[in-house]
Coordinates of N, CA and C in Angstrom, one line a residue:
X1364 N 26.6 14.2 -0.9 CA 25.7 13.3 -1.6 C 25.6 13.8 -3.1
X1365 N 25.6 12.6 -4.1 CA 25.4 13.1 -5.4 C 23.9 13.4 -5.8
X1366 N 24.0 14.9 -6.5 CA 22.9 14.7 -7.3 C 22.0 14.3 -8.0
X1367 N 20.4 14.1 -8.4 CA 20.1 13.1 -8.8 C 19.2 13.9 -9.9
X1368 N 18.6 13.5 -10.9 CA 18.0 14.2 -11.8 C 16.7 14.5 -11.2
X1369 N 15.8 15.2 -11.0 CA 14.4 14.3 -10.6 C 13.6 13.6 -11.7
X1370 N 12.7 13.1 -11.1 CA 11.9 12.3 -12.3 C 10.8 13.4 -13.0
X1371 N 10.3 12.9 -14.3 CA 9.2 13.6 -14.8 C 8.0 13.1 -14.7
X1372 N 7.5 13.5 -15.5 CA 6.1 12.6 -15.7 C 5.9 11.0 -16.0
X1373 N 7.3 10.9 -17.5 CA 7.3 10.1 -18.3 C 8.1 9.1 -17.0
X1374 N 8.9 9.5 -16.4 CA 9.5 8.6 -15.2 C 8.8 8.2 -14.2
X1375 N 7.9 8.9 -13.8 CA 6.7 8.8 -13.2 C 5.8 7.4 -12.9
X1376 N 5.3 7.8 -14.8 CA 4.6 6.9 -15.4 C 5.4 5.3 -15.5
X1377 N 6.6 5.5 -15.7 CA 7.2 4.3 -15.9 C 7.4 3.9 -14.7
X1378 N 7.8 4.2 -13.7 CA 7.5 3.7 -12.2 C 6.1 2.8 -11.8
X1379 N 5.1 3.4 -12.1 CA 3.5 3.0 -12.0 C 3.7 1.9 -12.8
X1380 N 4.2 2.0 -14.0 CA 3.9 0.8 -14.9 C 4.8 -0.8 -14.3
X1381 N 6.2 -0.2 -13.8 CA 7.4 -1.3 -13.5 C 6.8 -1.9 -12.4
X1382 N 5.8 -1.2 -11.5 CA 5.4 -1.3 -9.9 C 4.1 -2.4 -10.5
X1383 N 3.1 -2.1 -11.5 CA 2.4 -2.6 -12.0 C 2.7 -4.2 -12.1
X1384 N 3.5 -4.0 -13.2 CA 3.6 -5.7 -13.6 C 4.6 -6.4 -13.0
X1385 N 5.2 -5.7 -11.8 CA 5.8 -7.0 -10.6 C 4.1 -7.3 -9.7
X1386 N 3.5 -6.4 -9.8 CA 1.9 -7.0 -9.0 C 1.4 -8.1 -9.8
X1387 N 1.4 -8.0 -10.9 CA 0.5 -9.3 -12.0 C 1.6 -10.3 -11.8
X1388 N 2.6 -10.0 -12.1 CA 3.6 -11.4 -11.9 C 3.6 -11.6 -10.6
X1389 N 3.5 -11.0 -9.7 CA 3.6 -11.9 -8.2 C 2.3 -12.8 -8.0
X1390 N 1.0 -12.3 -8.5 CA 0.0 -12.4 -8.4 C -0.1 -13.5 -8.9
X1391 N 0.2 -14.0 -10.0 CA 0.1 -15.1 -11.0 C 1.1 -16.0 -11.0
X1392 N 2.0 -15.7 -10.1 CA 2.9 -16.8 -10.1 C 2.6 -17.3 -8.6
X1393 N 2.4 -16.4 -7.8 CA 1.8 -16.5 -6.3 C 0.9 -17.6 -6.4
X1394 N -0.3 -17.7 -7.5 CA -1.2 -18.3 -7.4 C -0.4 -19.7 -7.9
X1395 N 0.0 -20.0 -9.0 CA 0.8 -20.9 -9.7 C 1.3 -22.2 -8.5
X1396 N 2.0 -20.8 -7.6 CA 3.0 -21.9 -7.0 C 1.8 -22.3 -5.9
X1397 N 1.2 -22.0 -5.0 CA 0.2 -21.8 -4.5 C -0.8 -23.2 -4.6
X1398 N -1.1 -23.8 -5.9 CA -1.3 -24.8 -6.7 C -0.6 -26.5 -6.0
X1399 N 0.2 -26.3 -6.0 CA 1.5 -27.2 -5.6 C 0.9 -27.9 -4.2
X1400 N 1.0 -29.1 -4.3 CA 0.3 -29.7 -3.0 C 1.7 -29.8 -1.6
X1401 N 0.8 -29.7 -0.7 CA 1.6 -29.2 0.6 C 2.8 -28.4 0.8
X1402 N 3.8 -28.7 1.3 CA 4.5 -27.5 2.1 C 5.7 -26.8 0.8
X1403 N 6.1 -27.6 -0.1 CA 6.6 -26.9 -1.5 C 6.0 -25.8 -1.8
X1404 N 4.8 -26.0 -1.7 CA 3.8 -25.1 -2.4 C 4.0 -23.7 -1.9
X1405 N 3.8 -23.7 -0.6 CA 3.7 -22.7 0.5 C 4.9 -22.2 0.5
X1406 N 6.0 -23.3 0.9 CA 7.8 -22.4 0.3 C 7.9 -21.9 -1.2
X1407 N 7.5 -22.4 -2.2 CA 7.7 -21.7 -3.0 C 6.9 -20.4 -3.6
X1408 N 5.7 -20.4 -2.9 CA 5.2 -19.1 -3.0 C 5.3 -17.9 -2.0
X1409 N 6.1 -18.2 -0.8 CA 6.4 -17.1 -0.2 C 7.2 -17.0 -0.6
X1410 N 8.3 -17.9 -0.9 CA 9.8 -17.4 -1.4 C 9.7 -16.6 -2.8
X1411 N 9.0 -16.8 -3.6 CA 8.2 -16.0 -4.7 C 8.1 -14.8 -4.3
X1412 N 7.0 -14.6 -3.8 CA 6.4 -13.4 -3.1 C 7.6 -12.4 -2.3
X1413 N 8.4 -13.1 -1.9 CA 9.8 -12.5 -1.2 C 10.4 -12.1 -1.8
X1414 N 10.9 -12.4 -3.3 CA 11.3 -12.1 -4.3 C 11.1 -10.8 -4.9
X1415 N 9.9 -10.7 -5.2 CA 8.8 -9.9 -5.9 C 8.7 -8.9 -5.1
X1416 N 8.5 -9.0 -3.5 CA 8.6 -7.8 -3.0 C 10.0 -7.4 -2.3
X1417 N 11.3 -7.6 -2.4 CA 12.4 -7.2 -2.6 C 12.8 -6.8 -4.0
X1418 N 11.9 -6.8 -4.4 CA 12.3 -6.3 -6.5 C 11.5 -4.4 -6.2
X1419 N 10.0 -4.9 -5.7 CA 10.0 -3.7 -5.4 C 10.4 -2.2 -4.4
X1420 N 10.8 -3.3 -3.6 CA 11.5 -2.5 -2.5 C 12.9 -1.4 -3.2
X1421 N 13.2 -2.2 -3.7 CA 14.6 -1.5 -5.0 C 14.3 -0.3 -6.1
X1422 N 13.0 -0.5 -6.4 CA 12.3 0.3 -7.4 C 11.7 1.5 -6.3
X1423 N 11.1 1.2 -5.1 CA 10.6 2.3 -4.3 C 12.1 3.1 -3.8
X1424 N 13.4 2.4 -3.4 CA 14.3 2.7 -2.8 C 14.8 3.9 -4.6
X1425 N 14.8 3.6 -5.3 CA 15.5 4.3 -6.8 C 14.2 5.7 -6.2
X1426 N 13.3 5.0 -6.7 CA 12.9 6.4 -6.6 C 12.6 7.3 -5.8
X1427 N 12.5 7.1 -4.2 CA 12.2 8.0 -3.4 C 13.9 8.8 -3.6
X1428 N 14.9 8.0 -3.7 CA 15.9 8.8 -3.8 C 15.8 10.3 -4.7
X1429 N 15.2 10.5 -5.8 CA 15.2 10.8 -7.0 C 13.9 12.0 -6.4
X1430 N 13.3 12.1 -5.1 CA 12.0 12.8 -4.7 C 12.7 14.4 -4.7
X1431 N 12.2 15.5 -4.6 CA 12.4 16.6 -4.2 C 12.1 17.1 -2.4
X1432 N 12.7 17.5 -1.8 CA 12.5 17.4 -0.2 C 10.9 18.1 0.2
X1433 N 10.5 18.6 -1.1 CA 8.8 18.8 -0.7 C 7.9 17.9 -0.6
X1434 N 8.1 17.0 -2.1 CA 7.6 15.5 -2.3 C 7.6 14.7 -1.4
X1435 N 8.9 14.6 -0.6 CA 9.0 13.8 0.3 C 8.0 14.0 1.7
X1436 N 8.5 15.1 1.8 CA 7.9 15.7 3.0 C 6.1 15.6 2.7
X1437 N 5.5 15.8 2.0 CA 4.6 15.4 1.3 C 4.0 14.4 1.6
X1438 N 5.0 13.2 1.1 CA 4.6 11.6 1.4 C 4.8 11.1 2.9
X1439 N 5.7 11.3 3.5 CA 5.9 11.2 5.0 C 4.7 12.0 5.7
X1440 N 4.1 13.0 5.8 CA 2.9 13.9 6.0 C 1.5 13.2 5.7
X1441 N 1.6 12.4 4.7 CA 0.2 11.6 4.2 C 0.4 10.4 4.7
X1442 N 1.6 9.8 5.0 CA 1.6 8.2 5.5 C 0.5 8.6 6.9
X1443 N 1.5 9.7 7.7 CA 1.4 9.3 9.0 C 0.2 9.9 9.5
X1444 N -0.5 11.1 8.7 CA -1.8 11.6 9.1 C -2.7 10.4 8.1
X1445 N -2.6 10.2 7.2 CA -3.3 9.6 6.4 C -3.6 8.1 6.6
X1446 N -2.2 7.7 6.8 CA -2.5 6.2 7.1 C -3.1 5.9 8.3
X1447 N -2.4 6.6 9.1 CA -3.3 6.2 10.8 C -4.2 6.3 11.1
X1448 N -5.0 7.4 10.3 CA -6.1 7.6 10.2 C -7.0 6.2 9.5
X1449 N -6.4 5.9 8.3 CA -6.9 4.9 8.0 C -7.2 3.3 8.7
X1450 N -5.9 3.2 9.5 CA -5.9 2.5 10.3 C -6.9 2.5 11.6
X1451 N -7.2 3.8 12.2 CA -8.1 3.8 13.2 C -9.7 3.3 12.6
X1452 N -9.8 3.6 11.4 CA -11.2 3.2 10.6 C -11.2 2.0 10.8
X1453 N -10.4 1.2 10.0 CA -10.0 -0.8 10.1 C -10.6 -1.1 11.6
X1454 N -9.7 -0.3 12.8 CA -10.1 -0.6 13.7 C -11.3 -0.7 14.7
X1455 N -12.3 0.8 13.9 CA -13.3 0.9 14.3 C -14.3 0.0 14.1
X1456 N -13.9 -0.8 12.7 CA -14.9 -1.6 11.9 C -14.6 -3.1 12.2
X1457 N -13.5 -3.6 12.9 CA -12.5 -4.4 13.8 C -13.5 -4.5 15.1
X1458 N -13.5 -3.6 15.9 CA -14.1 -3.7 16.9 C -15.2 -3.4 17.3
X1459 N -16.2 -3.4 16.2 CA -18.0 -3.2 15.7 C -18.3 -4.7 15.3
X1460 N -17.6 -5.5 14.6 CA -17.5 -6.4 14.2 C -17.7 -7.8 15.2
X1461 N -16.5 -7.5 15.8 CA -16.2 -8.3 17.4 C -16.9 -8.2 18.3
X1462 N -17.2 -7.1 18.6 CA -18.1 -6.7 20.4 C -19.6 -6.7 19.7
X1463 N -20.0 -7.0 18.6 CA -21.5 -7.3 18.4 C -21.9 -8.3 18.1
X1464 N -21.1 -9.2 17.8 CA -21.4 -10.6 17.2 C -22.2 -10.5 16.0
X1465 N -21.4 -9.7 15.0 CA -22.5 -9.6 13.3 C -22.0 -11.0 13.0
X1466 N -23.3 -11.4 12.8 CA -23.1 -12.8 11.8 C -22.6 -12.0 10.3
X1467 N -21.3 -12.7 9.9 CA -20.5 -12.7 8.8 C -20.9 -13.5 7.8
X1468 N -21.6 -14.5 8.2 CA -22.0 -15.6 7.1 C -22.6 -15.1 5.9
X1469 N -23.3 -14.0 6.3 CA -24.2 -13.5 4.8 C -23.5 -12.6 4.0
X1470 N -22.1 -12.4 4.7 CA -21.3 -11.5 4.0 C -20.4 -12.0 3.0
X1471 N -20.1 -13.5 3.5 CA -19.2 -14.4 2.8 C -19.4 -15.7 1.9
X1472 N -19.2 -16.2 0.8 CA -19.5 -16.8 0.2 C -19.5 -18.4 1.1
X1473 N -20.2 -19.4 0.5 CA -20.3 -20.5 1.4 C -18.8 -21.4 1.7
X1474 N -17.9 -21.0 1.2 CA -16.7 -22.1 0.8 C -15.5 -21.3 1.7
X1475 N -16.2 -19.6 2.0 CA -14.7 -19.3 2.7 C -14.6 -19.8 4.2
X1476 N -12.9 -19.4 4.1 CA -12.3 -20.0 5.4 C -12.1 -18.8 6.1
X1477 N -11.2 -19.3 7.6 CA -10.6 -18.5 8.3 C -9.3 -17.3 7.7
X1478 N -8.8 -18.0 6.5 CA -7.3 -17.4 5.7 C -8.5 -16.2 4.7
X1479 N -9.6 -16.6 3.9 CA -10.4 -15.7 3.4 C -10.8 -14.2 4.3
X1480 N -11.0 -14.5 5.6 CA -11.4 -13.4 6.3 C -10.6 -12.8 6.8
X1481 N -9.2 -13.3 7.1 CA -8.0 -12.6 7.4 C -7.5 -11.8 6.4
X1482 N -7.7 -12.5 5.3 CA -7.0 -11.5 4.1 C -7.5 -10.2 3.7
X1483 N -8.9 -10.8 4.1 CA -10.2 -9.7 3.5 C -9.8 -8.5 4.7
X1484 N -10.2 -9.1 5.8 CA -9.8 -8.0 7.0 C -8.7 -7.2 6.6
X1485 N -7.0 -7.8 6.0 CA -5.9 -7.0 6.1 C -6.2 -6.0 4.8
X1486 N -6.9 -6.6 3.9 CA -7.5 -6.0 2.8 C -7.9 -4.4 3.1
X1487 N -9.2 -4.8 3.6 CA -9.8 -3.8 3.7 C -9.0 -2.6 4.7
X1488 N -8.4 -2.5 5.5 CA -7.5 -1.8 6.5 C -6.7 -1.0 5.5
X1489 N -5.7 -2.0 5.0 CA -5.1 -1.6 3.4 C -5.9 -0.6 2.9
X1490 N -6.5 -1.0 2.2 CA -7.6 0.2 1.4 C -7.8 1.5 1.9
X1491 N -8.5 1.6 3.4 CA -8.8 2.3 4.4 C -7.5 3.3 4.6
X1492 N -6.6 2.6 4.3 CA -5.3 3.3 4.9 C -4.5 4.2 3.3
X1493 N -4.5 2.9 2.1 CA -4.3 4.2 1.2 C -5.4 5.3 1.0
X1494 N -6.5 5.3 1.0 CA -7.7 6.0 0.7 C -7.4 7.3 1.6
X1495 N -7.0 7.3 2.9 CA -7.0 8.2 3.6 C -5.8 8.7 3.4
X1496 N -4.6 8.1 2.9 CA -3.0 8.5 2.3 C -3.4 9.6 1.4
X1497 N -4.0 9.2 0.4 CA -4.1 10.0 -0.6 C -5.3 11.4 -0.3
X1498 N -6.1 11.1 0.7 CA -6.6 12.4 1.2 C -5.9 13.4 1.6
X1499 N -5.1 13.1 2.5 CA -4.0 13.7 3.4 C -2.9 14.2 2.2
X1500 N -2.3 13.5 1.2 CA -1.5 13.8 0.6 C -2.1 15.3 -0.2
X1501 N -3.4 14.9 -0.8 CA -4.0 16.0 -1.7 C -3.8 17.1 -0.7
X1502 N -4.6 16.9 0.5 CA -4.5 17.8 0.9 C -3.5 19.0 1.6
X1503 N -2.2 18.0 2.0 CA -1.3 19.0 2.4 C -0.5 19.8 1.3
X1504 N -0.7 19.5 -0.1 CA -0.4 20.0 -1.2 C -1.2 21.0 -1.5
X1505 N -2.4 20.9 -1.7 CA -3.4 22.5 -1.5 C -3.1 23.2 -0.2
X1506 N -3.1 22.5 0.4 CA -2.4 23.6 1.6 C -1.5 24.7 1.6
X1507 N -0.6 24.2 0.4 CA 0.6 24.6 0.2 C 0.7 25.6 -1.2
X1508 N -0.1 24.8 -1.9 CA -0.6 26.0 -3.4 C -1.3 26.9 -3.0
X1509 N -2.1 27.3 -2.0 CA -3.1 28.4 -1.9 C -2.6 29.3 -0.8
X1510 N -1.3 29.2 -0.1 CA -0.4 30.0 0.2 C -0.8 30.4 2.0

């Protein structure tokens, strides 16, 4: 295998930024096509969105290459303690939600739909799941500085 430089800060930072503005442009063009009455609409913004996230798939694929086998080990260590963890939260709050019958209505503005509360749901899991990534991440890294 060849060599690869690692990245610095400044590469880092440009990663964040390139990862950045495929979000606003998916976002905004997502919405754009989105706009478009019936089923064009919907092909053209997944196919969009499919785009957008095969652009980043290519930028995540550059740089994990470019990781050090600690980094890595690192991020594999925080997905799977971190995220699942995250994930069992989603699910606790999933199935508090369901087996009680909370009225949602006061939670949600008058106009949302079934697609609003799915998103919101995958949303919030998401969140739950990086939040607890980056716990896990911090922390198997102090684990590792304090010897």
């Amino acid at each position: 295998m060849k060599s690869v430089k690692p990245l610095g800060a400044v590469g880092v930072i440009g990663i964040v930024v390139v990862l950045f503005v495929l979000g606003v442009v998916a976002g905004i063009g997502a919405a754009i096509l989105s706009d478009r009455p019936g089923v064009g609409g919907l092909i053209g913004s997944g196919a969009f969105l499919i785009a957008v996230m095969a652009a980043v798939l290519v930028v995540t694929i550059w740089w994990w290459r470019r990781l050090d086998e600690a980094a890595r080990e690192a991020h594999k260590w925080a997905w799977y303690w971190g995220g699942s963890a995250g994930m069992a939260v989603g699910l606790a709050l999933v199935l508090t939600v369901t087996t009680r019958n909370v009225d949602l209505g006061r939670f949600m503005s008058a106009d949302a739909n079934a697609g609003d509360l799915i998103v919101g749901g995958m949303m919030s899991i998401l969140l739950f799941q990086l939040a607890d990534y980056a716990l896990a991440w911090g922390w198997w890294w102090l684990a590792r500085m304090r010897g």
